[in-house]
Structures are given as C-alpha cells and as structure tokens.
PDB file of C-alpha atoms in Angstrom:
ATOM      1  CA  ALA A  30     107.338  60.798  64.319  1.00  0.00           C
ATOM      2  CA  VAL A  31     108.358  58.304  61.629  1.00  0.00           C
ATOM      3  CA  ARG A  32     107.596  60.905  58.934  1.00  0.00           C
ATOM      4  CA  ALA A  33     109.854  63.405  60.687  1.00  0.00           C
ATOM      5  CA  LEU A  34     112.606  60.779  60.712  1.00  0.00           C
ATOM      6  CA  SER A  35     112.124  59.789  57.067  1.00  0.00           C
ATOM      7  CA  LYS A  36     112.088  63.426  55.919  1.00  0.00           C
ATOM      8  CA  GLY A  37     115.405  64.073  57.651  1.00  0.00           C
ATOM      9  CA  GLN A  38     113.996  66.696  60.020  1.00  0.00           C
ATOM     10  CA  LEU A  39     115.890  65.225  62.973  1.00  0.00           C
ATOM     11  CA  GLY A  40     119.238  64.754  61.234  1.00  0.00           C
ATOM     12  CA  ASP A  41     121.439  61.905  62.437  1.00  0.00           C
ATOM     13  CA  ILE A  42     120.070  60.400  65.650  1.00  0.00           C
ATOM     14  CA  VAL A  43     122.310  61.069  68.643  1.00  0.00           C
ATOM     15  CA  ALA A  44     120.355  59.659  71.577  1.00  0.00           C
ATOM     16  CA  VAL A  45     117.009  58.178  72.611  1.00  0.00           C
ATOM     17  CA  ASN A  46     115.783  58.210  76.208  1.00  0.00           C
ATOM     18  CA  LEU A  47     112.869  55.991  77.211  1.00  0.00           C
ATOM     19  CA  LYS A  48     110.985  56.247  80.502  1.00  0.00           C
ATOM     20  CA  PHE A  49     108.224  53.806  81.466  1.00  0.00           C
ATOM     21  CA  ARG A  50     106.338  53.779  84.781  1.00  0.00           C
ATOM     22  CA  SER A  51     103.680  51.134  85.431  1.00  0.00           C
ATOM     23  CA  GLY A  52     101.261  50.695  88.293  1.00  0.00           C
ATOM     24  CA  SER A  53     101.282  47.747  90.653  1.00  0.00           C
ATOM     25  CA  LEU A  54     101.237  44.285  89.082  1.00  0.00           C
ATOM     26  CA  PHE A  55      99.038  43.125  91.970  1.00  0.00           C
ATOM     27  CA  GLY A  56      96.198  45.131  90.433  1.00  0.00           C
ATOM     28  CA  GLU A  57      96.286  43.023  87.259  1.00  0.00           C
ATOM     29  CA  GLN A  58      93.117  40.987  86.725  1.00  0.00           C
ATOM     30  CA  VAL A  59      94.971  38.130  85.009  1.00  0.00           C
ATOM     31  CA  ARG A  60      96.775  36.099  87.665  1.00  0.00           C
ATOM     32  CA  TRP A  61      99.903  35.185  85.664  1.00  0.00           C
ATOM     33  CA  ARG A  62     100.668  38.859  85.016  1.00  0.00           C
ATOM     34  CA  ARG A  63     101.217  39.411  88.741  1.00  0.00           C
ATOM     35  CA  HIS A  64     104.294  37.178  88.831  1.00  0.00           C
ATOM     36  CA  GLU A  65     107.103  39.330  87.441  1.00  0.00           C
ATOM     37  CA  ARG A  66     110.002  37.000  88.146  1.00  0.00           C
ATOM     38  CA  GLU A  67     108.255  33.957  86.703  1.00  0.00           C
ATOM     39  CA  ASN A  68     106.841  35.623  83.559  1.00  0.00           C
ATOM     40  CA  ARG A  69     109.250  38.586  83.131  1.00  0.00           C
ATOM     41  CA  MET A  70     106.425  41.057  82.748  1.00  0.00           C
ATOM     42  CA  LEU A  71     108.454  44.273  82.827  1.00  0.00           C
ATOM     43  CA  LEU A  72     110.788  43.445  79.955  1.00  0.00           C
ATOM     44  CA  PHE A  73     108.807  41.040  77.783  1.00  0.00           C
ATOM     45  CA  ASP A  74     105.213  42.224  78.189  1.00  0.00           C
ATOM     46  CA  TYR A  75     105.473  45.968  78.827  1.00  0.00           C
ATOM     47  CA  GLY A  76     108.949  47.046  77.803  1.00  0.00           C
ATOM     48  CA  ILE A  77     109.383  45.139  74.538  1.00  0.00           C
ATOM     49  CA  HIS A  78     106.905  47.297  72.594  1.00  0.00           C
ATOM     50  CA  LEU A  79     108.508  50.561  73.707  1.00  0.00           C
ATOM     51  CA  VAL A  80     112.068  49.331  73.245  1.00  0.00           C
ATOM     52  CA  ASP A  81     111.088  48.288  69.730  1.00  0.00           C
ATOM     53  CA  ILE A  82     109.996  51.863  68.950  1.00  0.00           C
ATOM     54  CA  ALA A  83     113.237  53.269  70.374  1.00  0.00           C
ATOM     55  CA  ILE A  84     115.348  50.910  68.242  1.00  0.00           C
ATOM     56  CA  LEU A  85     113.414  52.082  65.175  1.00  0.00           C
ATOM     57  CA  PHE A  86     115.103  55.459  65.701  1.00  0.00           C
ATOM     58  CA  LEU A  87     118.433  54.214  67.071  1.00  0.00           C
ATOM     59  CA  GLY A  88     119.211  51.492  64.537  1.00  0.00           C
ATOM     60  CA  SER A  89     120.927  48.154  65.136  1.00  0.00           C
ATOM     61  CA  VAL A  90     122.387  47.489  68.582  1.00  0.00           C
ATOM     62  CA  LYS A  91     126.151  47.185  68.820  1.00  0.00           C
ATOM     63  CA  SER A  92     126.519  46.528  72.533  1.00  0.00           C
ATOM     64  CA  ILE A  93     124.949  46.927  75.964  1.00  0.00           C
ATOM     65  CA  ARG A  94     126.816  49.577  77.938  1.00  0.00           C
ATOM     66  CA  PHE A  95     125.374  48.832  81.394  1.00  0.00           C
ATOM     67  CA  VAL A  96     122.484  47.190  83.233  1.00  0.00           C
ATOM     68  CA  ASP A  97     121.381  48.271  86.709  1.00  0.00           C
ATOM     69  CA  ALA A  98     118.378  46.575  88.314  1.00  0.00           C
ATOM     70  CA  ASP A  99     116.397  46.651  91.544  1.00  0.00           C
ATOM     71  CA  VAL A 100     115.260  43.079  92.157  1.00  0.00           C
ATOM     72  CA  ASP A 101     113.259  41.629  95.039  1.00  0.00           C
ATOM     73  CA  THR A 102     111.658  38.246  95.635  1.00  0.00           C
ATOM     74  CA  ALA A 103     108.776  39.154  93.289  1.00  0.00           C
ATOM     75  CA  GLY A 104     111.105  40.023  90.412  1.00  0.00           C
ATOM     76  CA  ILE A 105     112.439  43.182  88.776  1.00  0.00           C
ATOM     77  CA  GLN A 106     111.007  46.364  90.244  1.00  0.00           C
ATOM     78  CA  ARG A 107     113.130  48.663  88.101  1.00  0.00           C
ATOM     79  CA  VAL A 108     115.790  48.229  85.445  1.00  0.00           C
ATOM     80  CA  VAL A 109     117.921  50.894  83.777  1.00  0.00           C
ATOM     81  CA  PHE A 110     120.144  49.921  80.872  1.00  0.00           C
ATOM     82  CA  GLY A 111     122.139  51.689  78.196  1.00  0.00           C
ATOM     83  CA  THR A 112     122.934  50.688  74.624  1.00  0.00           C
ATOM     84  CA  LEU A 113     125.440  51.674  71.969  1.00  0.00           C
ATOM     85  CA  HIS A 114     124.326  51.400  68.358  1.00  0.00           C
ATOM     86  CA  GLN A 115     126.095  50.787  65.049  1.00  0.00           C
ATOM     87  CA  ASN A 116     125.687  54.423  63.999  1.00  0.00           C
ATOM     88  CA  GLY A 117     127.177  55.716  67.258  1.00  0.00           C
ATOM     89  CA  ALA A 118     123.841  56.681  68.819  1.00  0.00           C
ATOM     90  CA  ARG A 119     123.167  55.845  72.453  1.00  0.00           C
ATOM     91  CA  GLY A 120     119.999  54.692  74.161  1.00  0.00           C
ATOM     92  CA  VAL A 121     119.016  54.874  77.823  1.00  0.00           C
ATOM     93  CA  PHE A 122     116.033  52.805  78.973  1.00  0.00           C
ATOM     94  CA  ASP A 123     114.417  53.277  82.392  1.00  0.00           C
ATOM     95  CA  LEU A 124     111.593  50.786  83.106  1.00  0.00           C
ATOM     96  CA  MET A 125     109.749  50.515  86.417  1.00  0.00           C
ATOM     97  CA  VAL A 126     106.741  48.684  87.855  1.00  0.00           C
ATOM     98  CA  ASP A 127     104.787  49.471  91.016  1.00  0.00           C
ATOM     99  CA  ALA A 128     105.393  53.209  90.555  1.00  0.00           C
ATOM    100  CA  SER A 129     103.256  55.715  92.459  1.00  0.00           C
ATOM    101  CA  SER A 130     102.664  57.642  89.218  1.00  0.00           C
ATOM    102  CA  THR A 131     102.309  55.972  85.804  1.00  0.00           C
ATOM    103  CA  SER A 132     103.737  57.569  82.653  1.00  0.00           C
ATOM    104  CA  THR A 133     105.473  56.698  79.397  1.00  0.00           C
ATOM    105  CA  GLU A 134     107.679  58.934  77.264  1.00  0.00           C
ATOM    106  CA  ILE A 135     110.270  58.486  74.532  1.00  0.00           C
ATOM    107  CA  GLU A 136     112.611  61.399  73.807  1.00  0.00           C
ATOM    108  CA  VAL A 137     114.472  61.311  70.482  1.00  0.00           C
ATOM    109  CA  LEU A 138     117.387  63.711  69.987  1.00  0.00           C
ATOM    110  CA  GLY A 139     118.939  64.253  66.580  1.00  0.00           C
ATOM    111  CA  GLU A 140     121.698  66.587  65.399  1.00  0.00           C
ATOM    112  CA  SER A 141     119.122  68.975  63.878  1.00  0.00           C
ATOM    113  CA  ALA A 142     116.053  68.611  66.104  1.00  0.00           C
ATOM    114  CA  GLY A 143     114.367  66.465  68.714  1.00  0.00           C
ATOM    115  CA  LEU A 144     110.922  65.098  69.415  1.00  0.00           C
ATOM    116  CA  SER A 145     108.946  63.684  72.307  1.00  0.00           C
ATOM    117  CA  LEU A 146     106.423  60.833  72.200  1.00  0.00           C
ATOM    118  CA  GLN A 147     103.895  60.355  74.993  1.00  0.00           C
ATOM    119  CA  PHE A 148     101.497  57.467  75.490  1.00  0.00           C
ATOM    120  CA  PHE A 149      98.174  56.727  77.221  1.00  0.00           C
ATOM    121  CA  PRO A 150      96.855  58.925  75.675  1.00  0.00           C
ATOM    122  CA  GLN A 151      99.260  59.311  72.806  1.00  0.00           C
ATOM    123  CA  GLY A 152     100.956  62.598  72.021  1.00  0.00           C
ATOM    124  CA  PHE A 153     103.722  63.901  69.789  1.00  0.00           C
ATOM    125  CA  ARG A 154     105.628  67.168  69.633  1.00  0.00           C
ATOM    126  CA  MET A 155     108.782  68.480  68.041  1.00  0.00           C
ATOM    127  CA  LEU A 156     111.100  69.855  70.702  1.00  0.00           C
ATOM    128  CA  PRO A 157     112.123  73.529  70.470  1.00  0.00           C
ATOM    129  CA  ALA A 158     115.738  74.664  70.829  1.00  0.00           C
ATOM    130  CA  ARG A 159     114.939  75.489  74.463  1.00  0.00           C
ATOM    131  CA  ASP A 160     111.995  73.631  75.961  1.00  0.00           C
ATOM    132  CA  ASN A 161     109.651  75.779  78.029  1.00  0.00           C
ATOM    133  CA  PRO A 162     106.298  75.639  79.878  1.00  0.00           C
ATOM    134  CA  LEU A 163     104.450  77.416  77.044  1.00  0.00           C
ATOM    135  CA  HIS A 164     105.542  74.896  74.430  1.00  0.00           C
ATOM    136  CA  ARG A 165     104.753  71.968  76.745  1.00  0.00           C
ATOM    137  CA  GLY A 166     101.390  73.487  77.681  1.00  0.00           C
ATOM    138  CA  LEU A 167     100.295  73.956  74.061  1.00  0.00           C
ATOM    139  CA  ALA A 168     101.345  70.394  73.227  1.00  0.00           C
ATOM    140  CA  GLU A 169      99.432  68.999  76.213  1.00  0.00           C
ATOM    141  CA  ALA A 170      96.334  71.017  75.221  1.00  0.00           C
ATOM    142  CA  ARG A 171      96.512  69.556  71.703  1.00  0.00           C
ATOM    143  CA  ARG A 172      96.998  66.087  73.155  1.00  0.00           C
ATOM    144  CA  LEU A 173      93.930  66.521  75.384  1.00  0.00           C
ATOM    145  CA  PHE A 174      91.856  67.838  72.468  1.00  0.00           C
ATOM    146  CA  ASP A 175      92.827  64.900  70.217  1.00  0.00           C
ATOM    147  CA  PHE A 176      92.018  62.413  72.968  1.00  0.00           C
ATOM    148  CA  ALA A 177      88.604  64.001  73.670  1.00  0.00           C
ATOM    149  CA  ARG A 178      87.771  64.198  69.943  1.00  0.00           C
ATOM    150  CA  ASP A 179      88.718  60.566  69.265  1.00  0.00           C
ATOM    151  CA  THR A 180      86.780  59.385  72.322  1.00  0.00           C
ATOM    152  CA  LEU A 181      83.667  61.339  71.310  1.00  0.00           C
ATOM    153  CA  VAL A 182      83.806  60.156  67.680  1.00  0.00           C
ATOM    154  CA  GLU A 183      84.218  56.559  68.825  1.00  0.00           C
ATOM    155  CA  LYS A 184      81.198  56.768  71.135  1.00  0.00           C
ATOM    156  CA  LEU A 185      79.017  58.335  68.449  1.00  0.00           C
ATOM    157  CA  THR A 186      80.044  56.191  65.481  1.00  0.00           C
ATOM    158  CA  ARG A 187      80.874  52.920  67.257  1.00  0.00           C
ATOM    159  CA  PRO A 188      83.491  51.766  64.718  1.00  0.00           C
ATOM    160  CA  LYS A 189      84.284  48.073  64.319  1.00  0.00           C
ATOM    161  CA  CYS A 190      87.835  48.747  65.467  1.00  0.00           C
ATOM    162  CA  PRO A 191      88.389  51.106  68.433  1.00  0.00           C
ATOM    163  CA  HIS A 192      90.808  53.962  67.821  1.00  0.00           C
ATOM    164  CA  ARG A 193      93.315  52.707  70.388  1.00  0.00           C
ATOM    165  CA  ALA A 194      93.507  49.372  68.552  1.00  0.00           C
ATOM    166  CA  SER A 195      93.761  50.834  65.032  1.00  0.00           C
ATOM    167  CA  SER A 196      97.564  50.568  64.851  1.00  0.00           C
ATOM    168  CA  HIS A 197      97.408  46.894  65.847  1.00  0.00           C
ATOM    169  CA  ALA A 198      94.689  46.272  63.249  1.00  0.00           C
ATOM    170  CA  PHE A 199      96.795  47.984  60.572  1.00  0.00           C
ATOM    171  CA  LEU A 200      99.833  45.829  61.341  1.00  0.00           C
ATOM    172  CA  PHE A 201      97.771  42.652  61.535  1.00  0.00           C
ATOM    173  CA  LYS A 202      96.186  43.350  58.135  1.00  0.00           C
ATOM    174  CA  ALA A 203      99.599  44.115  56.627  1.00  0.00           C
ATOM    175  CA  PHE A 204     100.952  40.856  58.064  1.00  0.00           C
ATOM    176  CA  ILE A 205      98.061  38.871  56.561  1.00  0.00           C
ATOM    177  CA  ASP A 206      98.632  40.587  53.196  1.00  0.00           C
ATOM    178  CA  SER A 207     102.313  39.617  53.371  1.00  0.00           C
ATOM    179  CA  LEU A 208     101.320  35.956  53.917  1.00  0.00           C
ATOM    180  CA  ARG A 209      99.164  36.220  50.823  1.00  0.00           C
ATOM    181  CA  GLY A 210     102.114  37.613  48.867  1.00  0.00           C
ATOM    182  CA  GLN A 211     100.463  41.002  48.364  1.00  0.00           C
ATOM    183  CA  GLN A 212     103.168  43.004  50.180  1.00  0.00           C
ATOM    184  CA  SER A 213     106.339  42.574  52.199  1.00  0.00           C
ATOM    185  CA  ASN A 214     106.216  41.829  55.913  1.00  0.00           C
ATOM    186  CA  PRO A 215     105.814  45.199  57.738  1.00  0.00           C
ATOM    187  CA  VAL A 216     107.883  43.904  60.670  1.00  0.00           C
ATOM    188  CA  PRO A 217     110.816  41.782  59.423  1.00  0.00           C
ATOM    189  CA  GLY A 218     111.686  38.817  61.616  1.00  0.00           C
ATOM    190  CA  LYS A 219     115.304  39.913  62.010  1.00  0.00           C
ATOM    191  CA  ASP A 220     114.155  43.185  63.609  1.00  0.00           C
ATOM    192  CA  VAL A 221     111.964  41.322  66.095  1.00  0.00           C
ATOM    193  CA  LEU A 222     114.783  38.921  66.957  1.00  0.00           C
ATOM    194  CA  GLU A 223     117.177  41.824  67.554  1.00  0.00           C
ATOM    195  CA  THR A 224     114.871  43.333  70.164  1.00  0.00           C
ATOM    196  CA  ILE A 225     114.293  39.945  71.823  1.00  0.00           C
ATOM    197  CA  GLN A 226     118.033  39.190  71.915  1.00  0.00           C
ATOM    198  CA  LEU A 227     118.693  42.593  73.494  1.00  0.00           C
ATOM    199  CA  LEU A 228     116.080  42.059  76.202  1.00  0.00           C
ATOM    200  CA  ASP A 229     117.263  38.486  76.761  1.00  0.00           C
ATOM    201  CA  GLU A 230     120.734  39.788  77.587  1.00  0.00           C
ATOM    202  CA  VAL A 231     119.331  42.551  79.797  1.00  0.00           C
ATOM    203  CA  ALA A 232     117.190  39.961  81.603  1.00  0.00           C
ATOM    204  CA  LEU A 233     120.164  37.660  82.192  1.00  0.00           C
ATOM    205  CA  ARG A 234     122.106  40.470  83.819  1.00  0.00           C
ATOM    206  CA  ALA A 235     119.141  41.900  85.732  1.00  0.00           C
ATOM    207  CA  TYR A 236     117.828  38.626  87.190  1.00  0.00           C
ATOM    208  CA  ALA A 237     121.382  37.668  88.125  1.00  0.00           C
ATOM    209  CA  ALA A 238     121.257  40.480  90.701  1.00  0.00           C
ATOM    210  CA  PRO A 239     120.581  39.136  94.203  1.00  0.00           C
ATOM    211  CA  ALA A 240     117.069  39.694  95.557  1.00  0.00           C
ATOM    212  CA  ARG A 241     116.851  42.478  98.118  1.00  0.00           C
ATOM    213  CA  THR A 242     115.624  41.540 101.586  1.00  0.00           C
ATOM    214  CA  LEU A 243     114.778  43.775 104.524  1.00  0.00           C
ATOM    215  CA  SER A 244     117.035  43.414 107.542  1.00  0.00           C
ATOM    216  CA  THR A 245     116.797  44.861 111.050  1.00  0.00           C
ATOM    217  CA  GLU A 246     120.436  44.092 111.872  1.00  0.00           C
ATOM    218  CA  GLU A 247     122.900  46.882 112.488  1.00  0.00           C
ATOM    219  CA  PRO A 248     125.207  47.547 109.523  1.00  0.00           C
ATOM    220  CA  SER A 249     128.629  45.930 109.806  1.00  0.00           C
ATOM    221  CA  LEU A 250     131.978  46.791 108.318  1.00  0.00           C
ATOM    222  CA  ASP A 251     133.184  43.169 108.545  1.00  0.00           C
ATOM    223  CA  LEU A 252     134.409  41.854 105.212  1.00  0.00           C
ATOM    224  CA  PRO A 253     132.797  38.663 103.867  1.00  0.00           C
ATOM    225  CA  ASN A 254     134.764  35.416 104.313  1.00  0.00           C
ATOM    226  CA  GLY A 255     136.983  37.103 106.884  1.00  0.00           C
ATOM    227  CA  GLY A 256     138.510  39.267 104.173  1.00  0.00           C
ATOM    228  CA  LYS A 257     139.595  36.277 102.089  1.00  0.00           C
ATOM    229  CA  PRO A 258     138.978  36.116  98.342  1.00  0.00           C
ATOM    230  CA  ALA A 259     136.007  33.999  97.286  1.00  0.00           C
ATOM    231  CA  TRP A 260     138.223  31.238  95.825  1.00  0.00           C
ATOM    232  CA  ALA A 261     140.215  30.920  99.060  1.00  0.00           C
ATOM    233  CA  ALA A 262     137.093  30.784 101.206  1.00  0.00           C
ATOM    234  CA  LYS A 263     135.705  28.042  98.937  1.00  0.00           C
ATOM    235  CA  GLN A 264     138.884  25.987  99.389  1.00  0.00           C
ATOM    236  CA  ASP A 265     138.557  26.313 103.182  1.00  0.00           C
ATOM    237  CA  ARG A 266     134.995  25.027 103.031  1.00  0.00           C
ATOM    238  CA  VAL A 267     136.059  22.078 100.879  1.00  0.00           C
ATOM    239  CA  GLY A 268     138.847  21.243 103.363  1.00  0.00           C
ATOM    240  CA  GLU A 269     136.355  21.208 106.220  1.00  0.00           C
TER     241      GLU A 269
END
C-alpha cells in the first residue's frame, strides 16, 4: 500500500475511511483492558494503531469536523469522527467495541485509484473503477491463500519471530539502529504526537457525552427547567 502511494498510483488522496469492530472487552484476559472508561481502550489501545496508518495516507490534520459517540457507564461503545487535513483530504473513522461481528478495514481513495486494506488476517487490493463480487472474491481467495501459506511455513520452520510480529520486529530494530546513530528514526516523534493529540481531542469530546441509562418511564415532551434557559434555572436554584 505504501509503495502504491509512493509511486503515485493513487494520485492525490481525497478520502480515507476506517472501520474497526472489536469483540466484547469482557472477554479480555487482562483485567485492566475490560475497563474502557478508565483506560480508554477503544481509542488509545485499539484505535491508535489504525488511525496512525490512516494519517500516513491523509497527511497532517487541520481540524476535527465532528465527533459522535455512544457512551454508557462502562465507557465508549462506539465513536465516529471526521477530520479535515492540510491537503484538503477528509477522513472518517468509525470505531466500535462489543460488536457482534469483528472486522477491520481501511479504504483509501485517491484521484486516480483507490485501495482497500484488511486486517486479521491482513489483505490488500487495488480497487477497480467499479467494485464487484468477482474482484472481491479473487482478492479474498488470495488473502486466504497467503494466510494459509504463512501459517504452514511458520509451523514447519518455527522462526524466531512469528510472521504476525514481523512488522513490529522490523520497527523495533530500526528504532534501536536509530539510537545507535545508524539510521534515522523510522517513526518521528512529531508524527506520534500528532496522532495522540488528535485522539486526545476526540476523547475529550466523546467522554463529555452523558452516559446512556435505560429507563422504563414514558417519554415526555416537557422541556427541562420548565422551558427556562440553563442560566436562568441556575439563578433560580441559587436564589432558593
């Protein structure tokens, strides 16, 4: 995917759409990972890695266009947010935990072409001018073949580093080499901070949403505070 970007196959990036669906946090073996509100699992443990990949294509963030979140007493169940970038591209991020079906996909649309990235297992395909079942089917067959081949090779050869961890090992080695002065840092600190600052702002807006509670009361059309503005109702309470 990065080679396609660097070779100019996509043209100028127009939009990136990210969809992430995770299973229930209550199935996590590590206790602290079950507490979404306390540890902000969705944004800062799951989402950050995928958002980082999306920003690689989109470029620097200019502003957050919107944040919409479903929040309950356990924390964020789903957050959807949009970004505007310095080059005019737009990103839409849809992250969800406790989904009935897990999946992850990043769709990158350029002026000349588009591509789709899938994860767990990983897959990559250039998007045709009109997507169709045949093109998707061939890509999924290739994805299945690659996954089966890598799994078989790993079981037979028992490498020191499993295939699914090879990208992490590559980055870690490059980071160590940069500390030794043998190469530049593969992930500049300013890029990491940009992603963290973006998610910090999304978190502030998302967790500010009131927690949803179930109610058995009949819906009412009565306006809060008797129809008075919030500032006037506050003055009444102070006077009492």
